[in-house]
XYZ file of N, CA, C and O in Angstrom:
312
model
N 0.955 -7.323 -8.896
C 0.398 -8.342 -7.969
C -0.841 -8.121 -6.667
O -1.755 -8.679 -6.398
N 0.804 -7.477 -5.968
C 0.497 -7.244 -4.095
C -0.886 -6.205 -5.613
O -1.637 -6.243 -3.607
N -0.893 -5.014 -5.774
C -1.374 -4.536 -5.843
C -2.954 -4.571 -6.555
O -3.608 -3.987 -5.860
N -2.761 -5.686 -7.119
C -3.605 -6.018 -7.676
C -4.974 -6.376 -6.874
O -5.804 -6.943 -6.956
N -4.194 -7.034 -6.285
C -4.611 -7.948 -4.951
C -5.226 -6.951 -4.136
O -6.645 -7.326 -3.763
N -4.639 -5.860 -3.709
C -5.316 -4.643 -2.875
C -6.283 -4.132 -3.312
O -7.587 -3.827 -3.029
N -6.448 -4.239 -4.661
C -7.569 -3.121 -5.365
C -8.539 -4.340 -4.927
O -9.632 -3.796 -5.317
N -8.490 -5.331 -5.822
C -9.585 -6.730 -5.285
C -10.284 -6.727 -3.867
O -11.453 -6.414 -3.543
N -9.050 -6.832 -2.768
C -9.401 -6.559 -1.325
C -10.448 -5.075 -1.031
O -11.876 -5.254 -0.798
N -9.715 -3.684 -1.293
C -11.011 -2.751 -1.350
C -11.809 -2.875 -2.219
O -12.742 -2.363 -1.535
N -12.223 -3.137 -3.440
C -13.720 -3.214 -4.349
C -14.692 -4.409 -3.691
O -15.663 -4.262 -4.039
N -13.856 -5.263 -2.827
C -14.985 -6.451 -2.616
C -14.917 -6.014 -0.795
O -15.454 -7.144 -0.271
N -14.624 -4.561 -0.429
C -14.135 -4.789 1.326
C -15.737 -4.620 1.414
O -15.899 -6.127 2.948
N -16.820 -4.472 1.590
C -18.020 -4.636 1.964
C -18.195 -6.132 2.267
O -18.253 -6.478 3.059
N -18.616 -7.062 1.068
C -18.610 -8.563 1.467
C -17.487 -9.125 1.674
O -18.297 -10.106 2.693
N -16.250 -8.316 1.729
C -14.923 -9.303 2.913
C -14.853 -9.287 4.194
O -14.480 -9.780 5.193
N -16.023 -7.965 4.095
C -15.886 -7.663 5.246
C -14.477 -6.530 6.416
O -14.519 -7.053 7.666
N -13.738 -6.468 5.277
C -12.664 -5.293 5.554
C -12.873 -3.942 5.726
O -13.500 -3.315 5.413
N -12.546 -3.120 6.728
C -12.553 -1.723 6.844
C -11.362 -1.636 6.295
O -9.828 -1.438 6.544
N -11.636 -0.287 5.202
C -10.818 0.084 4.400
C -9.649 0.883 5.171
O -8.446 1.331 4.486
N -9.859 1.673 6.103
C -9.779 2.902 6.478
C -8.268 1.986 7.754
O -7.273 2.709 8.067
N -8.348 0.238 7.409
C -7.205 -0.003 8.421
C -6.749 -0.987 7.755
O -6.555 -2.242 8.530
N -6.538 -1.187 6.376
C -5.649 -1.899 5.643
C -4.292 -1.968 5.682
O -3.340 -0.995 5.430
N -3.502 -3.297 6.555
C -1.877 -3.021 6.519
C -1.142 -4.438 6.049
O -2.440 -4.812 5.540
N 0.069 -4.409 4.692
C 0.729 -5.244 4.358
C 1.989 -5.604 5.244
O 2.415 -4.955 6.094
N 1.840 -7.002 5.134
C 3.148 -7.376 6.555
C 3.861 -8.464 5.326
O 2.915 -9.087 4.242
N 5.264 -8.754 5.159
C 6.174 -9.181 4.614
C 7.134 -9.363 5.202
O 8.095 -8.875 5.857
N 7.992 -10.697 4.517
C 8.817 -11.377 5.135
C 10.525 -11.124 4.593
O 9.510 -11.825 3.394
N 11.170 -10.985 3.947
C 12.164 -10.617 2.775
C 11.584 -10.582 1.975
O 11.200 -9.432 1.401
N 11.683 -11.016 0.459
C 11.195 -10.759 -0.676
C 9.951 -10.340 -0.699
O 9.612 -8.952 -0.873
N 8.951 -10.786 0.676
C 7.621 -10.222 0.778
C 7.523 -8.961 1.500
O 6.816 -8.009 1.031
N 8.436 -8.757 1.831
C 8.556 -7.445 2.948
C 9.234 -6.682 1.876
O 8.758 -5.275 1.749
N 9.685 -6.672 0.780
C 10.226 -5.782 0.027
C 8.988 -5.119 -0.542
O 8.755 -4.361 -1.768
N 8.483 -6.660 -1.326
C 7.049 -6.669 -1.953
C 6.072 -5.179 -1.400
O 5.514 -4.679 -2.237
N 5.598 -5.518 -0.239
C 4.904 -5.068 0.686
C 5.514 -3.327 0.816
O 4.515 -2.566 0.605
N 6.741 -2.739 1.395
C 7.206 -1.698 0.727
C 6.651 -1.027 -0.043
O 6.411 -0.205 -0.528
N 7.269 -1.921 -1.027
C 7.452 -0.910 -2.720
C 5.709 -0.973 -3.263
O 5.044 -0.070 -3.529
N 4.564 -2.136 -2.949
C 3.645 -1.574 -2.826
C 2.662 -0.313 -2.334
O 1.813 0.230 -2.444
N 3.779 -0.211 -1.141
C 3.093 1.106 -0.182
C 3.469 2.895 -0.498
O 2.413 3.115 -0.886
N 4.771 2.066 -1.146
C 5.892 3.562 -1.149
C 6.245 4.177 -2.569
O 6.068 5.113 -2.639
N 5.916 3.106 -3.514
C 6.302 3.312 -5.080
C 5.330 3.738 -5.536
O 4.806 3.136 -6.101
N 5.519 4.599 -6.068
C 5.191 5.225 -7.104
C 5.095 5.048 -8.532
O 6.657 4.591 -8.730
N 4.248 4.947 -9.705
C 4.298 4.539 -10.820
C 5.432 5.222 -11.621
O 6.598 5.069 -12.682
N 5.700 6.644 -11.615
C 6.663 7.221 -12.078
C 8.419 6.972 -11.539
O 8.984 7.127 -11.754
N 8.529 6.540 -10.146
C 9.304 6.355 -9.766
C 9.586 5.056 -10.011
O 11.438 4.554 -9.673
N 9.264 4.093 -10.689
C 9.737 2.782 -10.664
C 10.492 2.661 -11.833
O 11.199 3.903 -12.834
N 11.992 1.816 -11.799
C 13.107 1.894 -12.358
C 12.175 1.405 -14.270
O 11.682 0.863 -14.448
N 12.875 2.316 -15.093
C 12.400 2.236 -16.592
C 12.723 0.799 -16.660
O 11.489 -0.041 -17.736
N 13.361 0.240 -16.774
C 13.472 -1.174 -17.291
C 12.582 -1.888 -16.948
O 12.507 -2.754 -17.936
N 12.557 -1.778 -15.423
C 11.072 -3.013 -15.049
C 9.618 -2.806 -15.410
O 9.139 -3.215 -15.850
N 9.663 -1.371 -15.909
C 8.264 -0.913 -16.571
C 8.294 -1.389 -17.788
O 7.541 -1.526 -18.733
N 9.722 -1.016 -18.593
C 9.730 -1.549 -20.198
C 9.367 -3.294 -20.126
O 8.462 -3.641 -21.071
N 10.010 -4.125 -18.821
C 9.793 -5.341 -19.383
C 8.322 -5.996 -18.462
O 7.715 -6.529 -19.276
N 7.728 -4.856 -17.817
C 6.493 -5.654 -17.416
C 5.224 -5.360 -17.058
O 4.340 -5.149 -16.773
N 5.753 -3.327 -17.640
C 4.695 -2.421 -17.719
C 4.553 -1.494 -16.316
O 5.081 -2.196 -15.722
N 3.391 -0.927 -16.398
C 3.524 0.280 -15.293
C 3.289 -0.528 -14.180
O 1.581 -1.886 -14.698
N 3.047 0.187 -13.109
C 2.336 -0.561 -11.616
C 1.208 -0.421 -11.492
O 0.989 1.169 -11.820
N -0.064 -0.719 -11.162
C -1.321 -0.686 -10.571
C -0.968 0.708 -9.814
O -0.218 0.598 -9.069
N -2.326 1.635 -9.989
C -2.476 2.474 -9.203
C -2.663 2.058 -7.405
O -2.744 0.821 -7.086
N -1.871 2.534 -6.259
C -1.177 2.052 -4.982
C -2.763 2.868 -4.316
O -3.608 3.612 -4.840
N -3.322 1.998 -3.803
C -4.632 2.269 -2.527
C -4.099 2.760 -1.385
O -3.109 2.600 -1.337
N -4.417 3.015 -0.709
C -4.326 3.579 0.529
C -4.379 2.733 1.619
O -5.589 2.683 1.998
N -2.697 2.501 1.687
C -3.085 1.515 2.913
C -2.249 1.738 4.619
O -2.334 3.211 4.087
N -2.848 1.504 5.158
C -2.608 2.360 6.749
C -1.169 1.893 7.184
O -0.635 2.644 7.990
N -0.538 0.536 7.011
C 0.509 0.544 7.348
C 1.437 -0.734 6.861
O 1.045 -1.652 6.111
N 2.608 -0.447 6.679
C 3.425 -1.649 6.309
C 4.180 -2.533 7.751
O 4.797 -1.754 8.394
N 4.050 -3.483 7.099
C 5.168 -4.549 8.371
C 6.093 -5.088 7.972
O 6.350 -6.125 6.904
N 7.373 -4.613 7.809
C 8.451 -5.833 7.121
C 9.927 -6.066 8.044
O 10.278 -5.067 8.877
N 9.341 -7.047 7.463
C 10.834 -7.938 8.009
C 11.613 -8.383 7.271
O 11.502 -9.674 6.872
N 13.276 -8.216 7.423
C 13.702 -8.056 6.832
C 13.634 -8.170 5.369
O 14.276 -8.948 4.291
N 13.215 -6.597 4.719
C 13.258 -6.362 4.162
C 13.671 -4.893 4.204
O 13.479 -4.359 4.408
N 13.826 -4.380 2.552
C 14.190 -3.324 2.930
C 13.738 -2.466 0.876
O 13.037 -2.724 0.038
N 14.054 -0.805 0.992
C 13.308 -0.523 -0.300
C 13.947 -0.054 -1.149
O 15.787 -0.506 -0.794
N 13.628 -0.259 -2.236
C 14.995 -0.167 -3.311
C 15.617 1.410 -3.039
O 16.699 1.006 -3.277
N 15.093 2.145 -3.068
C 16.024 3.309 -2.682
C 15.040 3.910 -1.277
O 13.856 4.125 -2.021
N 15.960 4.445 -1.134
C 15.626 5.253 0.202
C 14.814 6.149 -0.150
O 14.212 7.132 0.386
N 14.772 6.982 -1.102
C 14.048 8.468 -1.731
C 12.534 8.093 -1.825
O 11.961 9.040 -1.429
N 12.479 7.270 -1.839
C 10.627 6.416 -1.679
C 10.069 7.644 -0.611
O 8.729 7.689 -0.459
């Protein structure tokens, strides 16, 4: 869902007044986990059981950074 929201922001950046080169995502707890995975997880790296259940991940947008408060990556190899 976050990747879809980011795609919307990037597609409408001019209308929304968003600088595409300076988009950051931030989250706390589960939101931090979501932000980190939206920024760093490639579709090919997603756990197979999740992609089978929910489908492939949307493509990543090029974001500038992530602020993660009390969240972690699923796998440090990302």
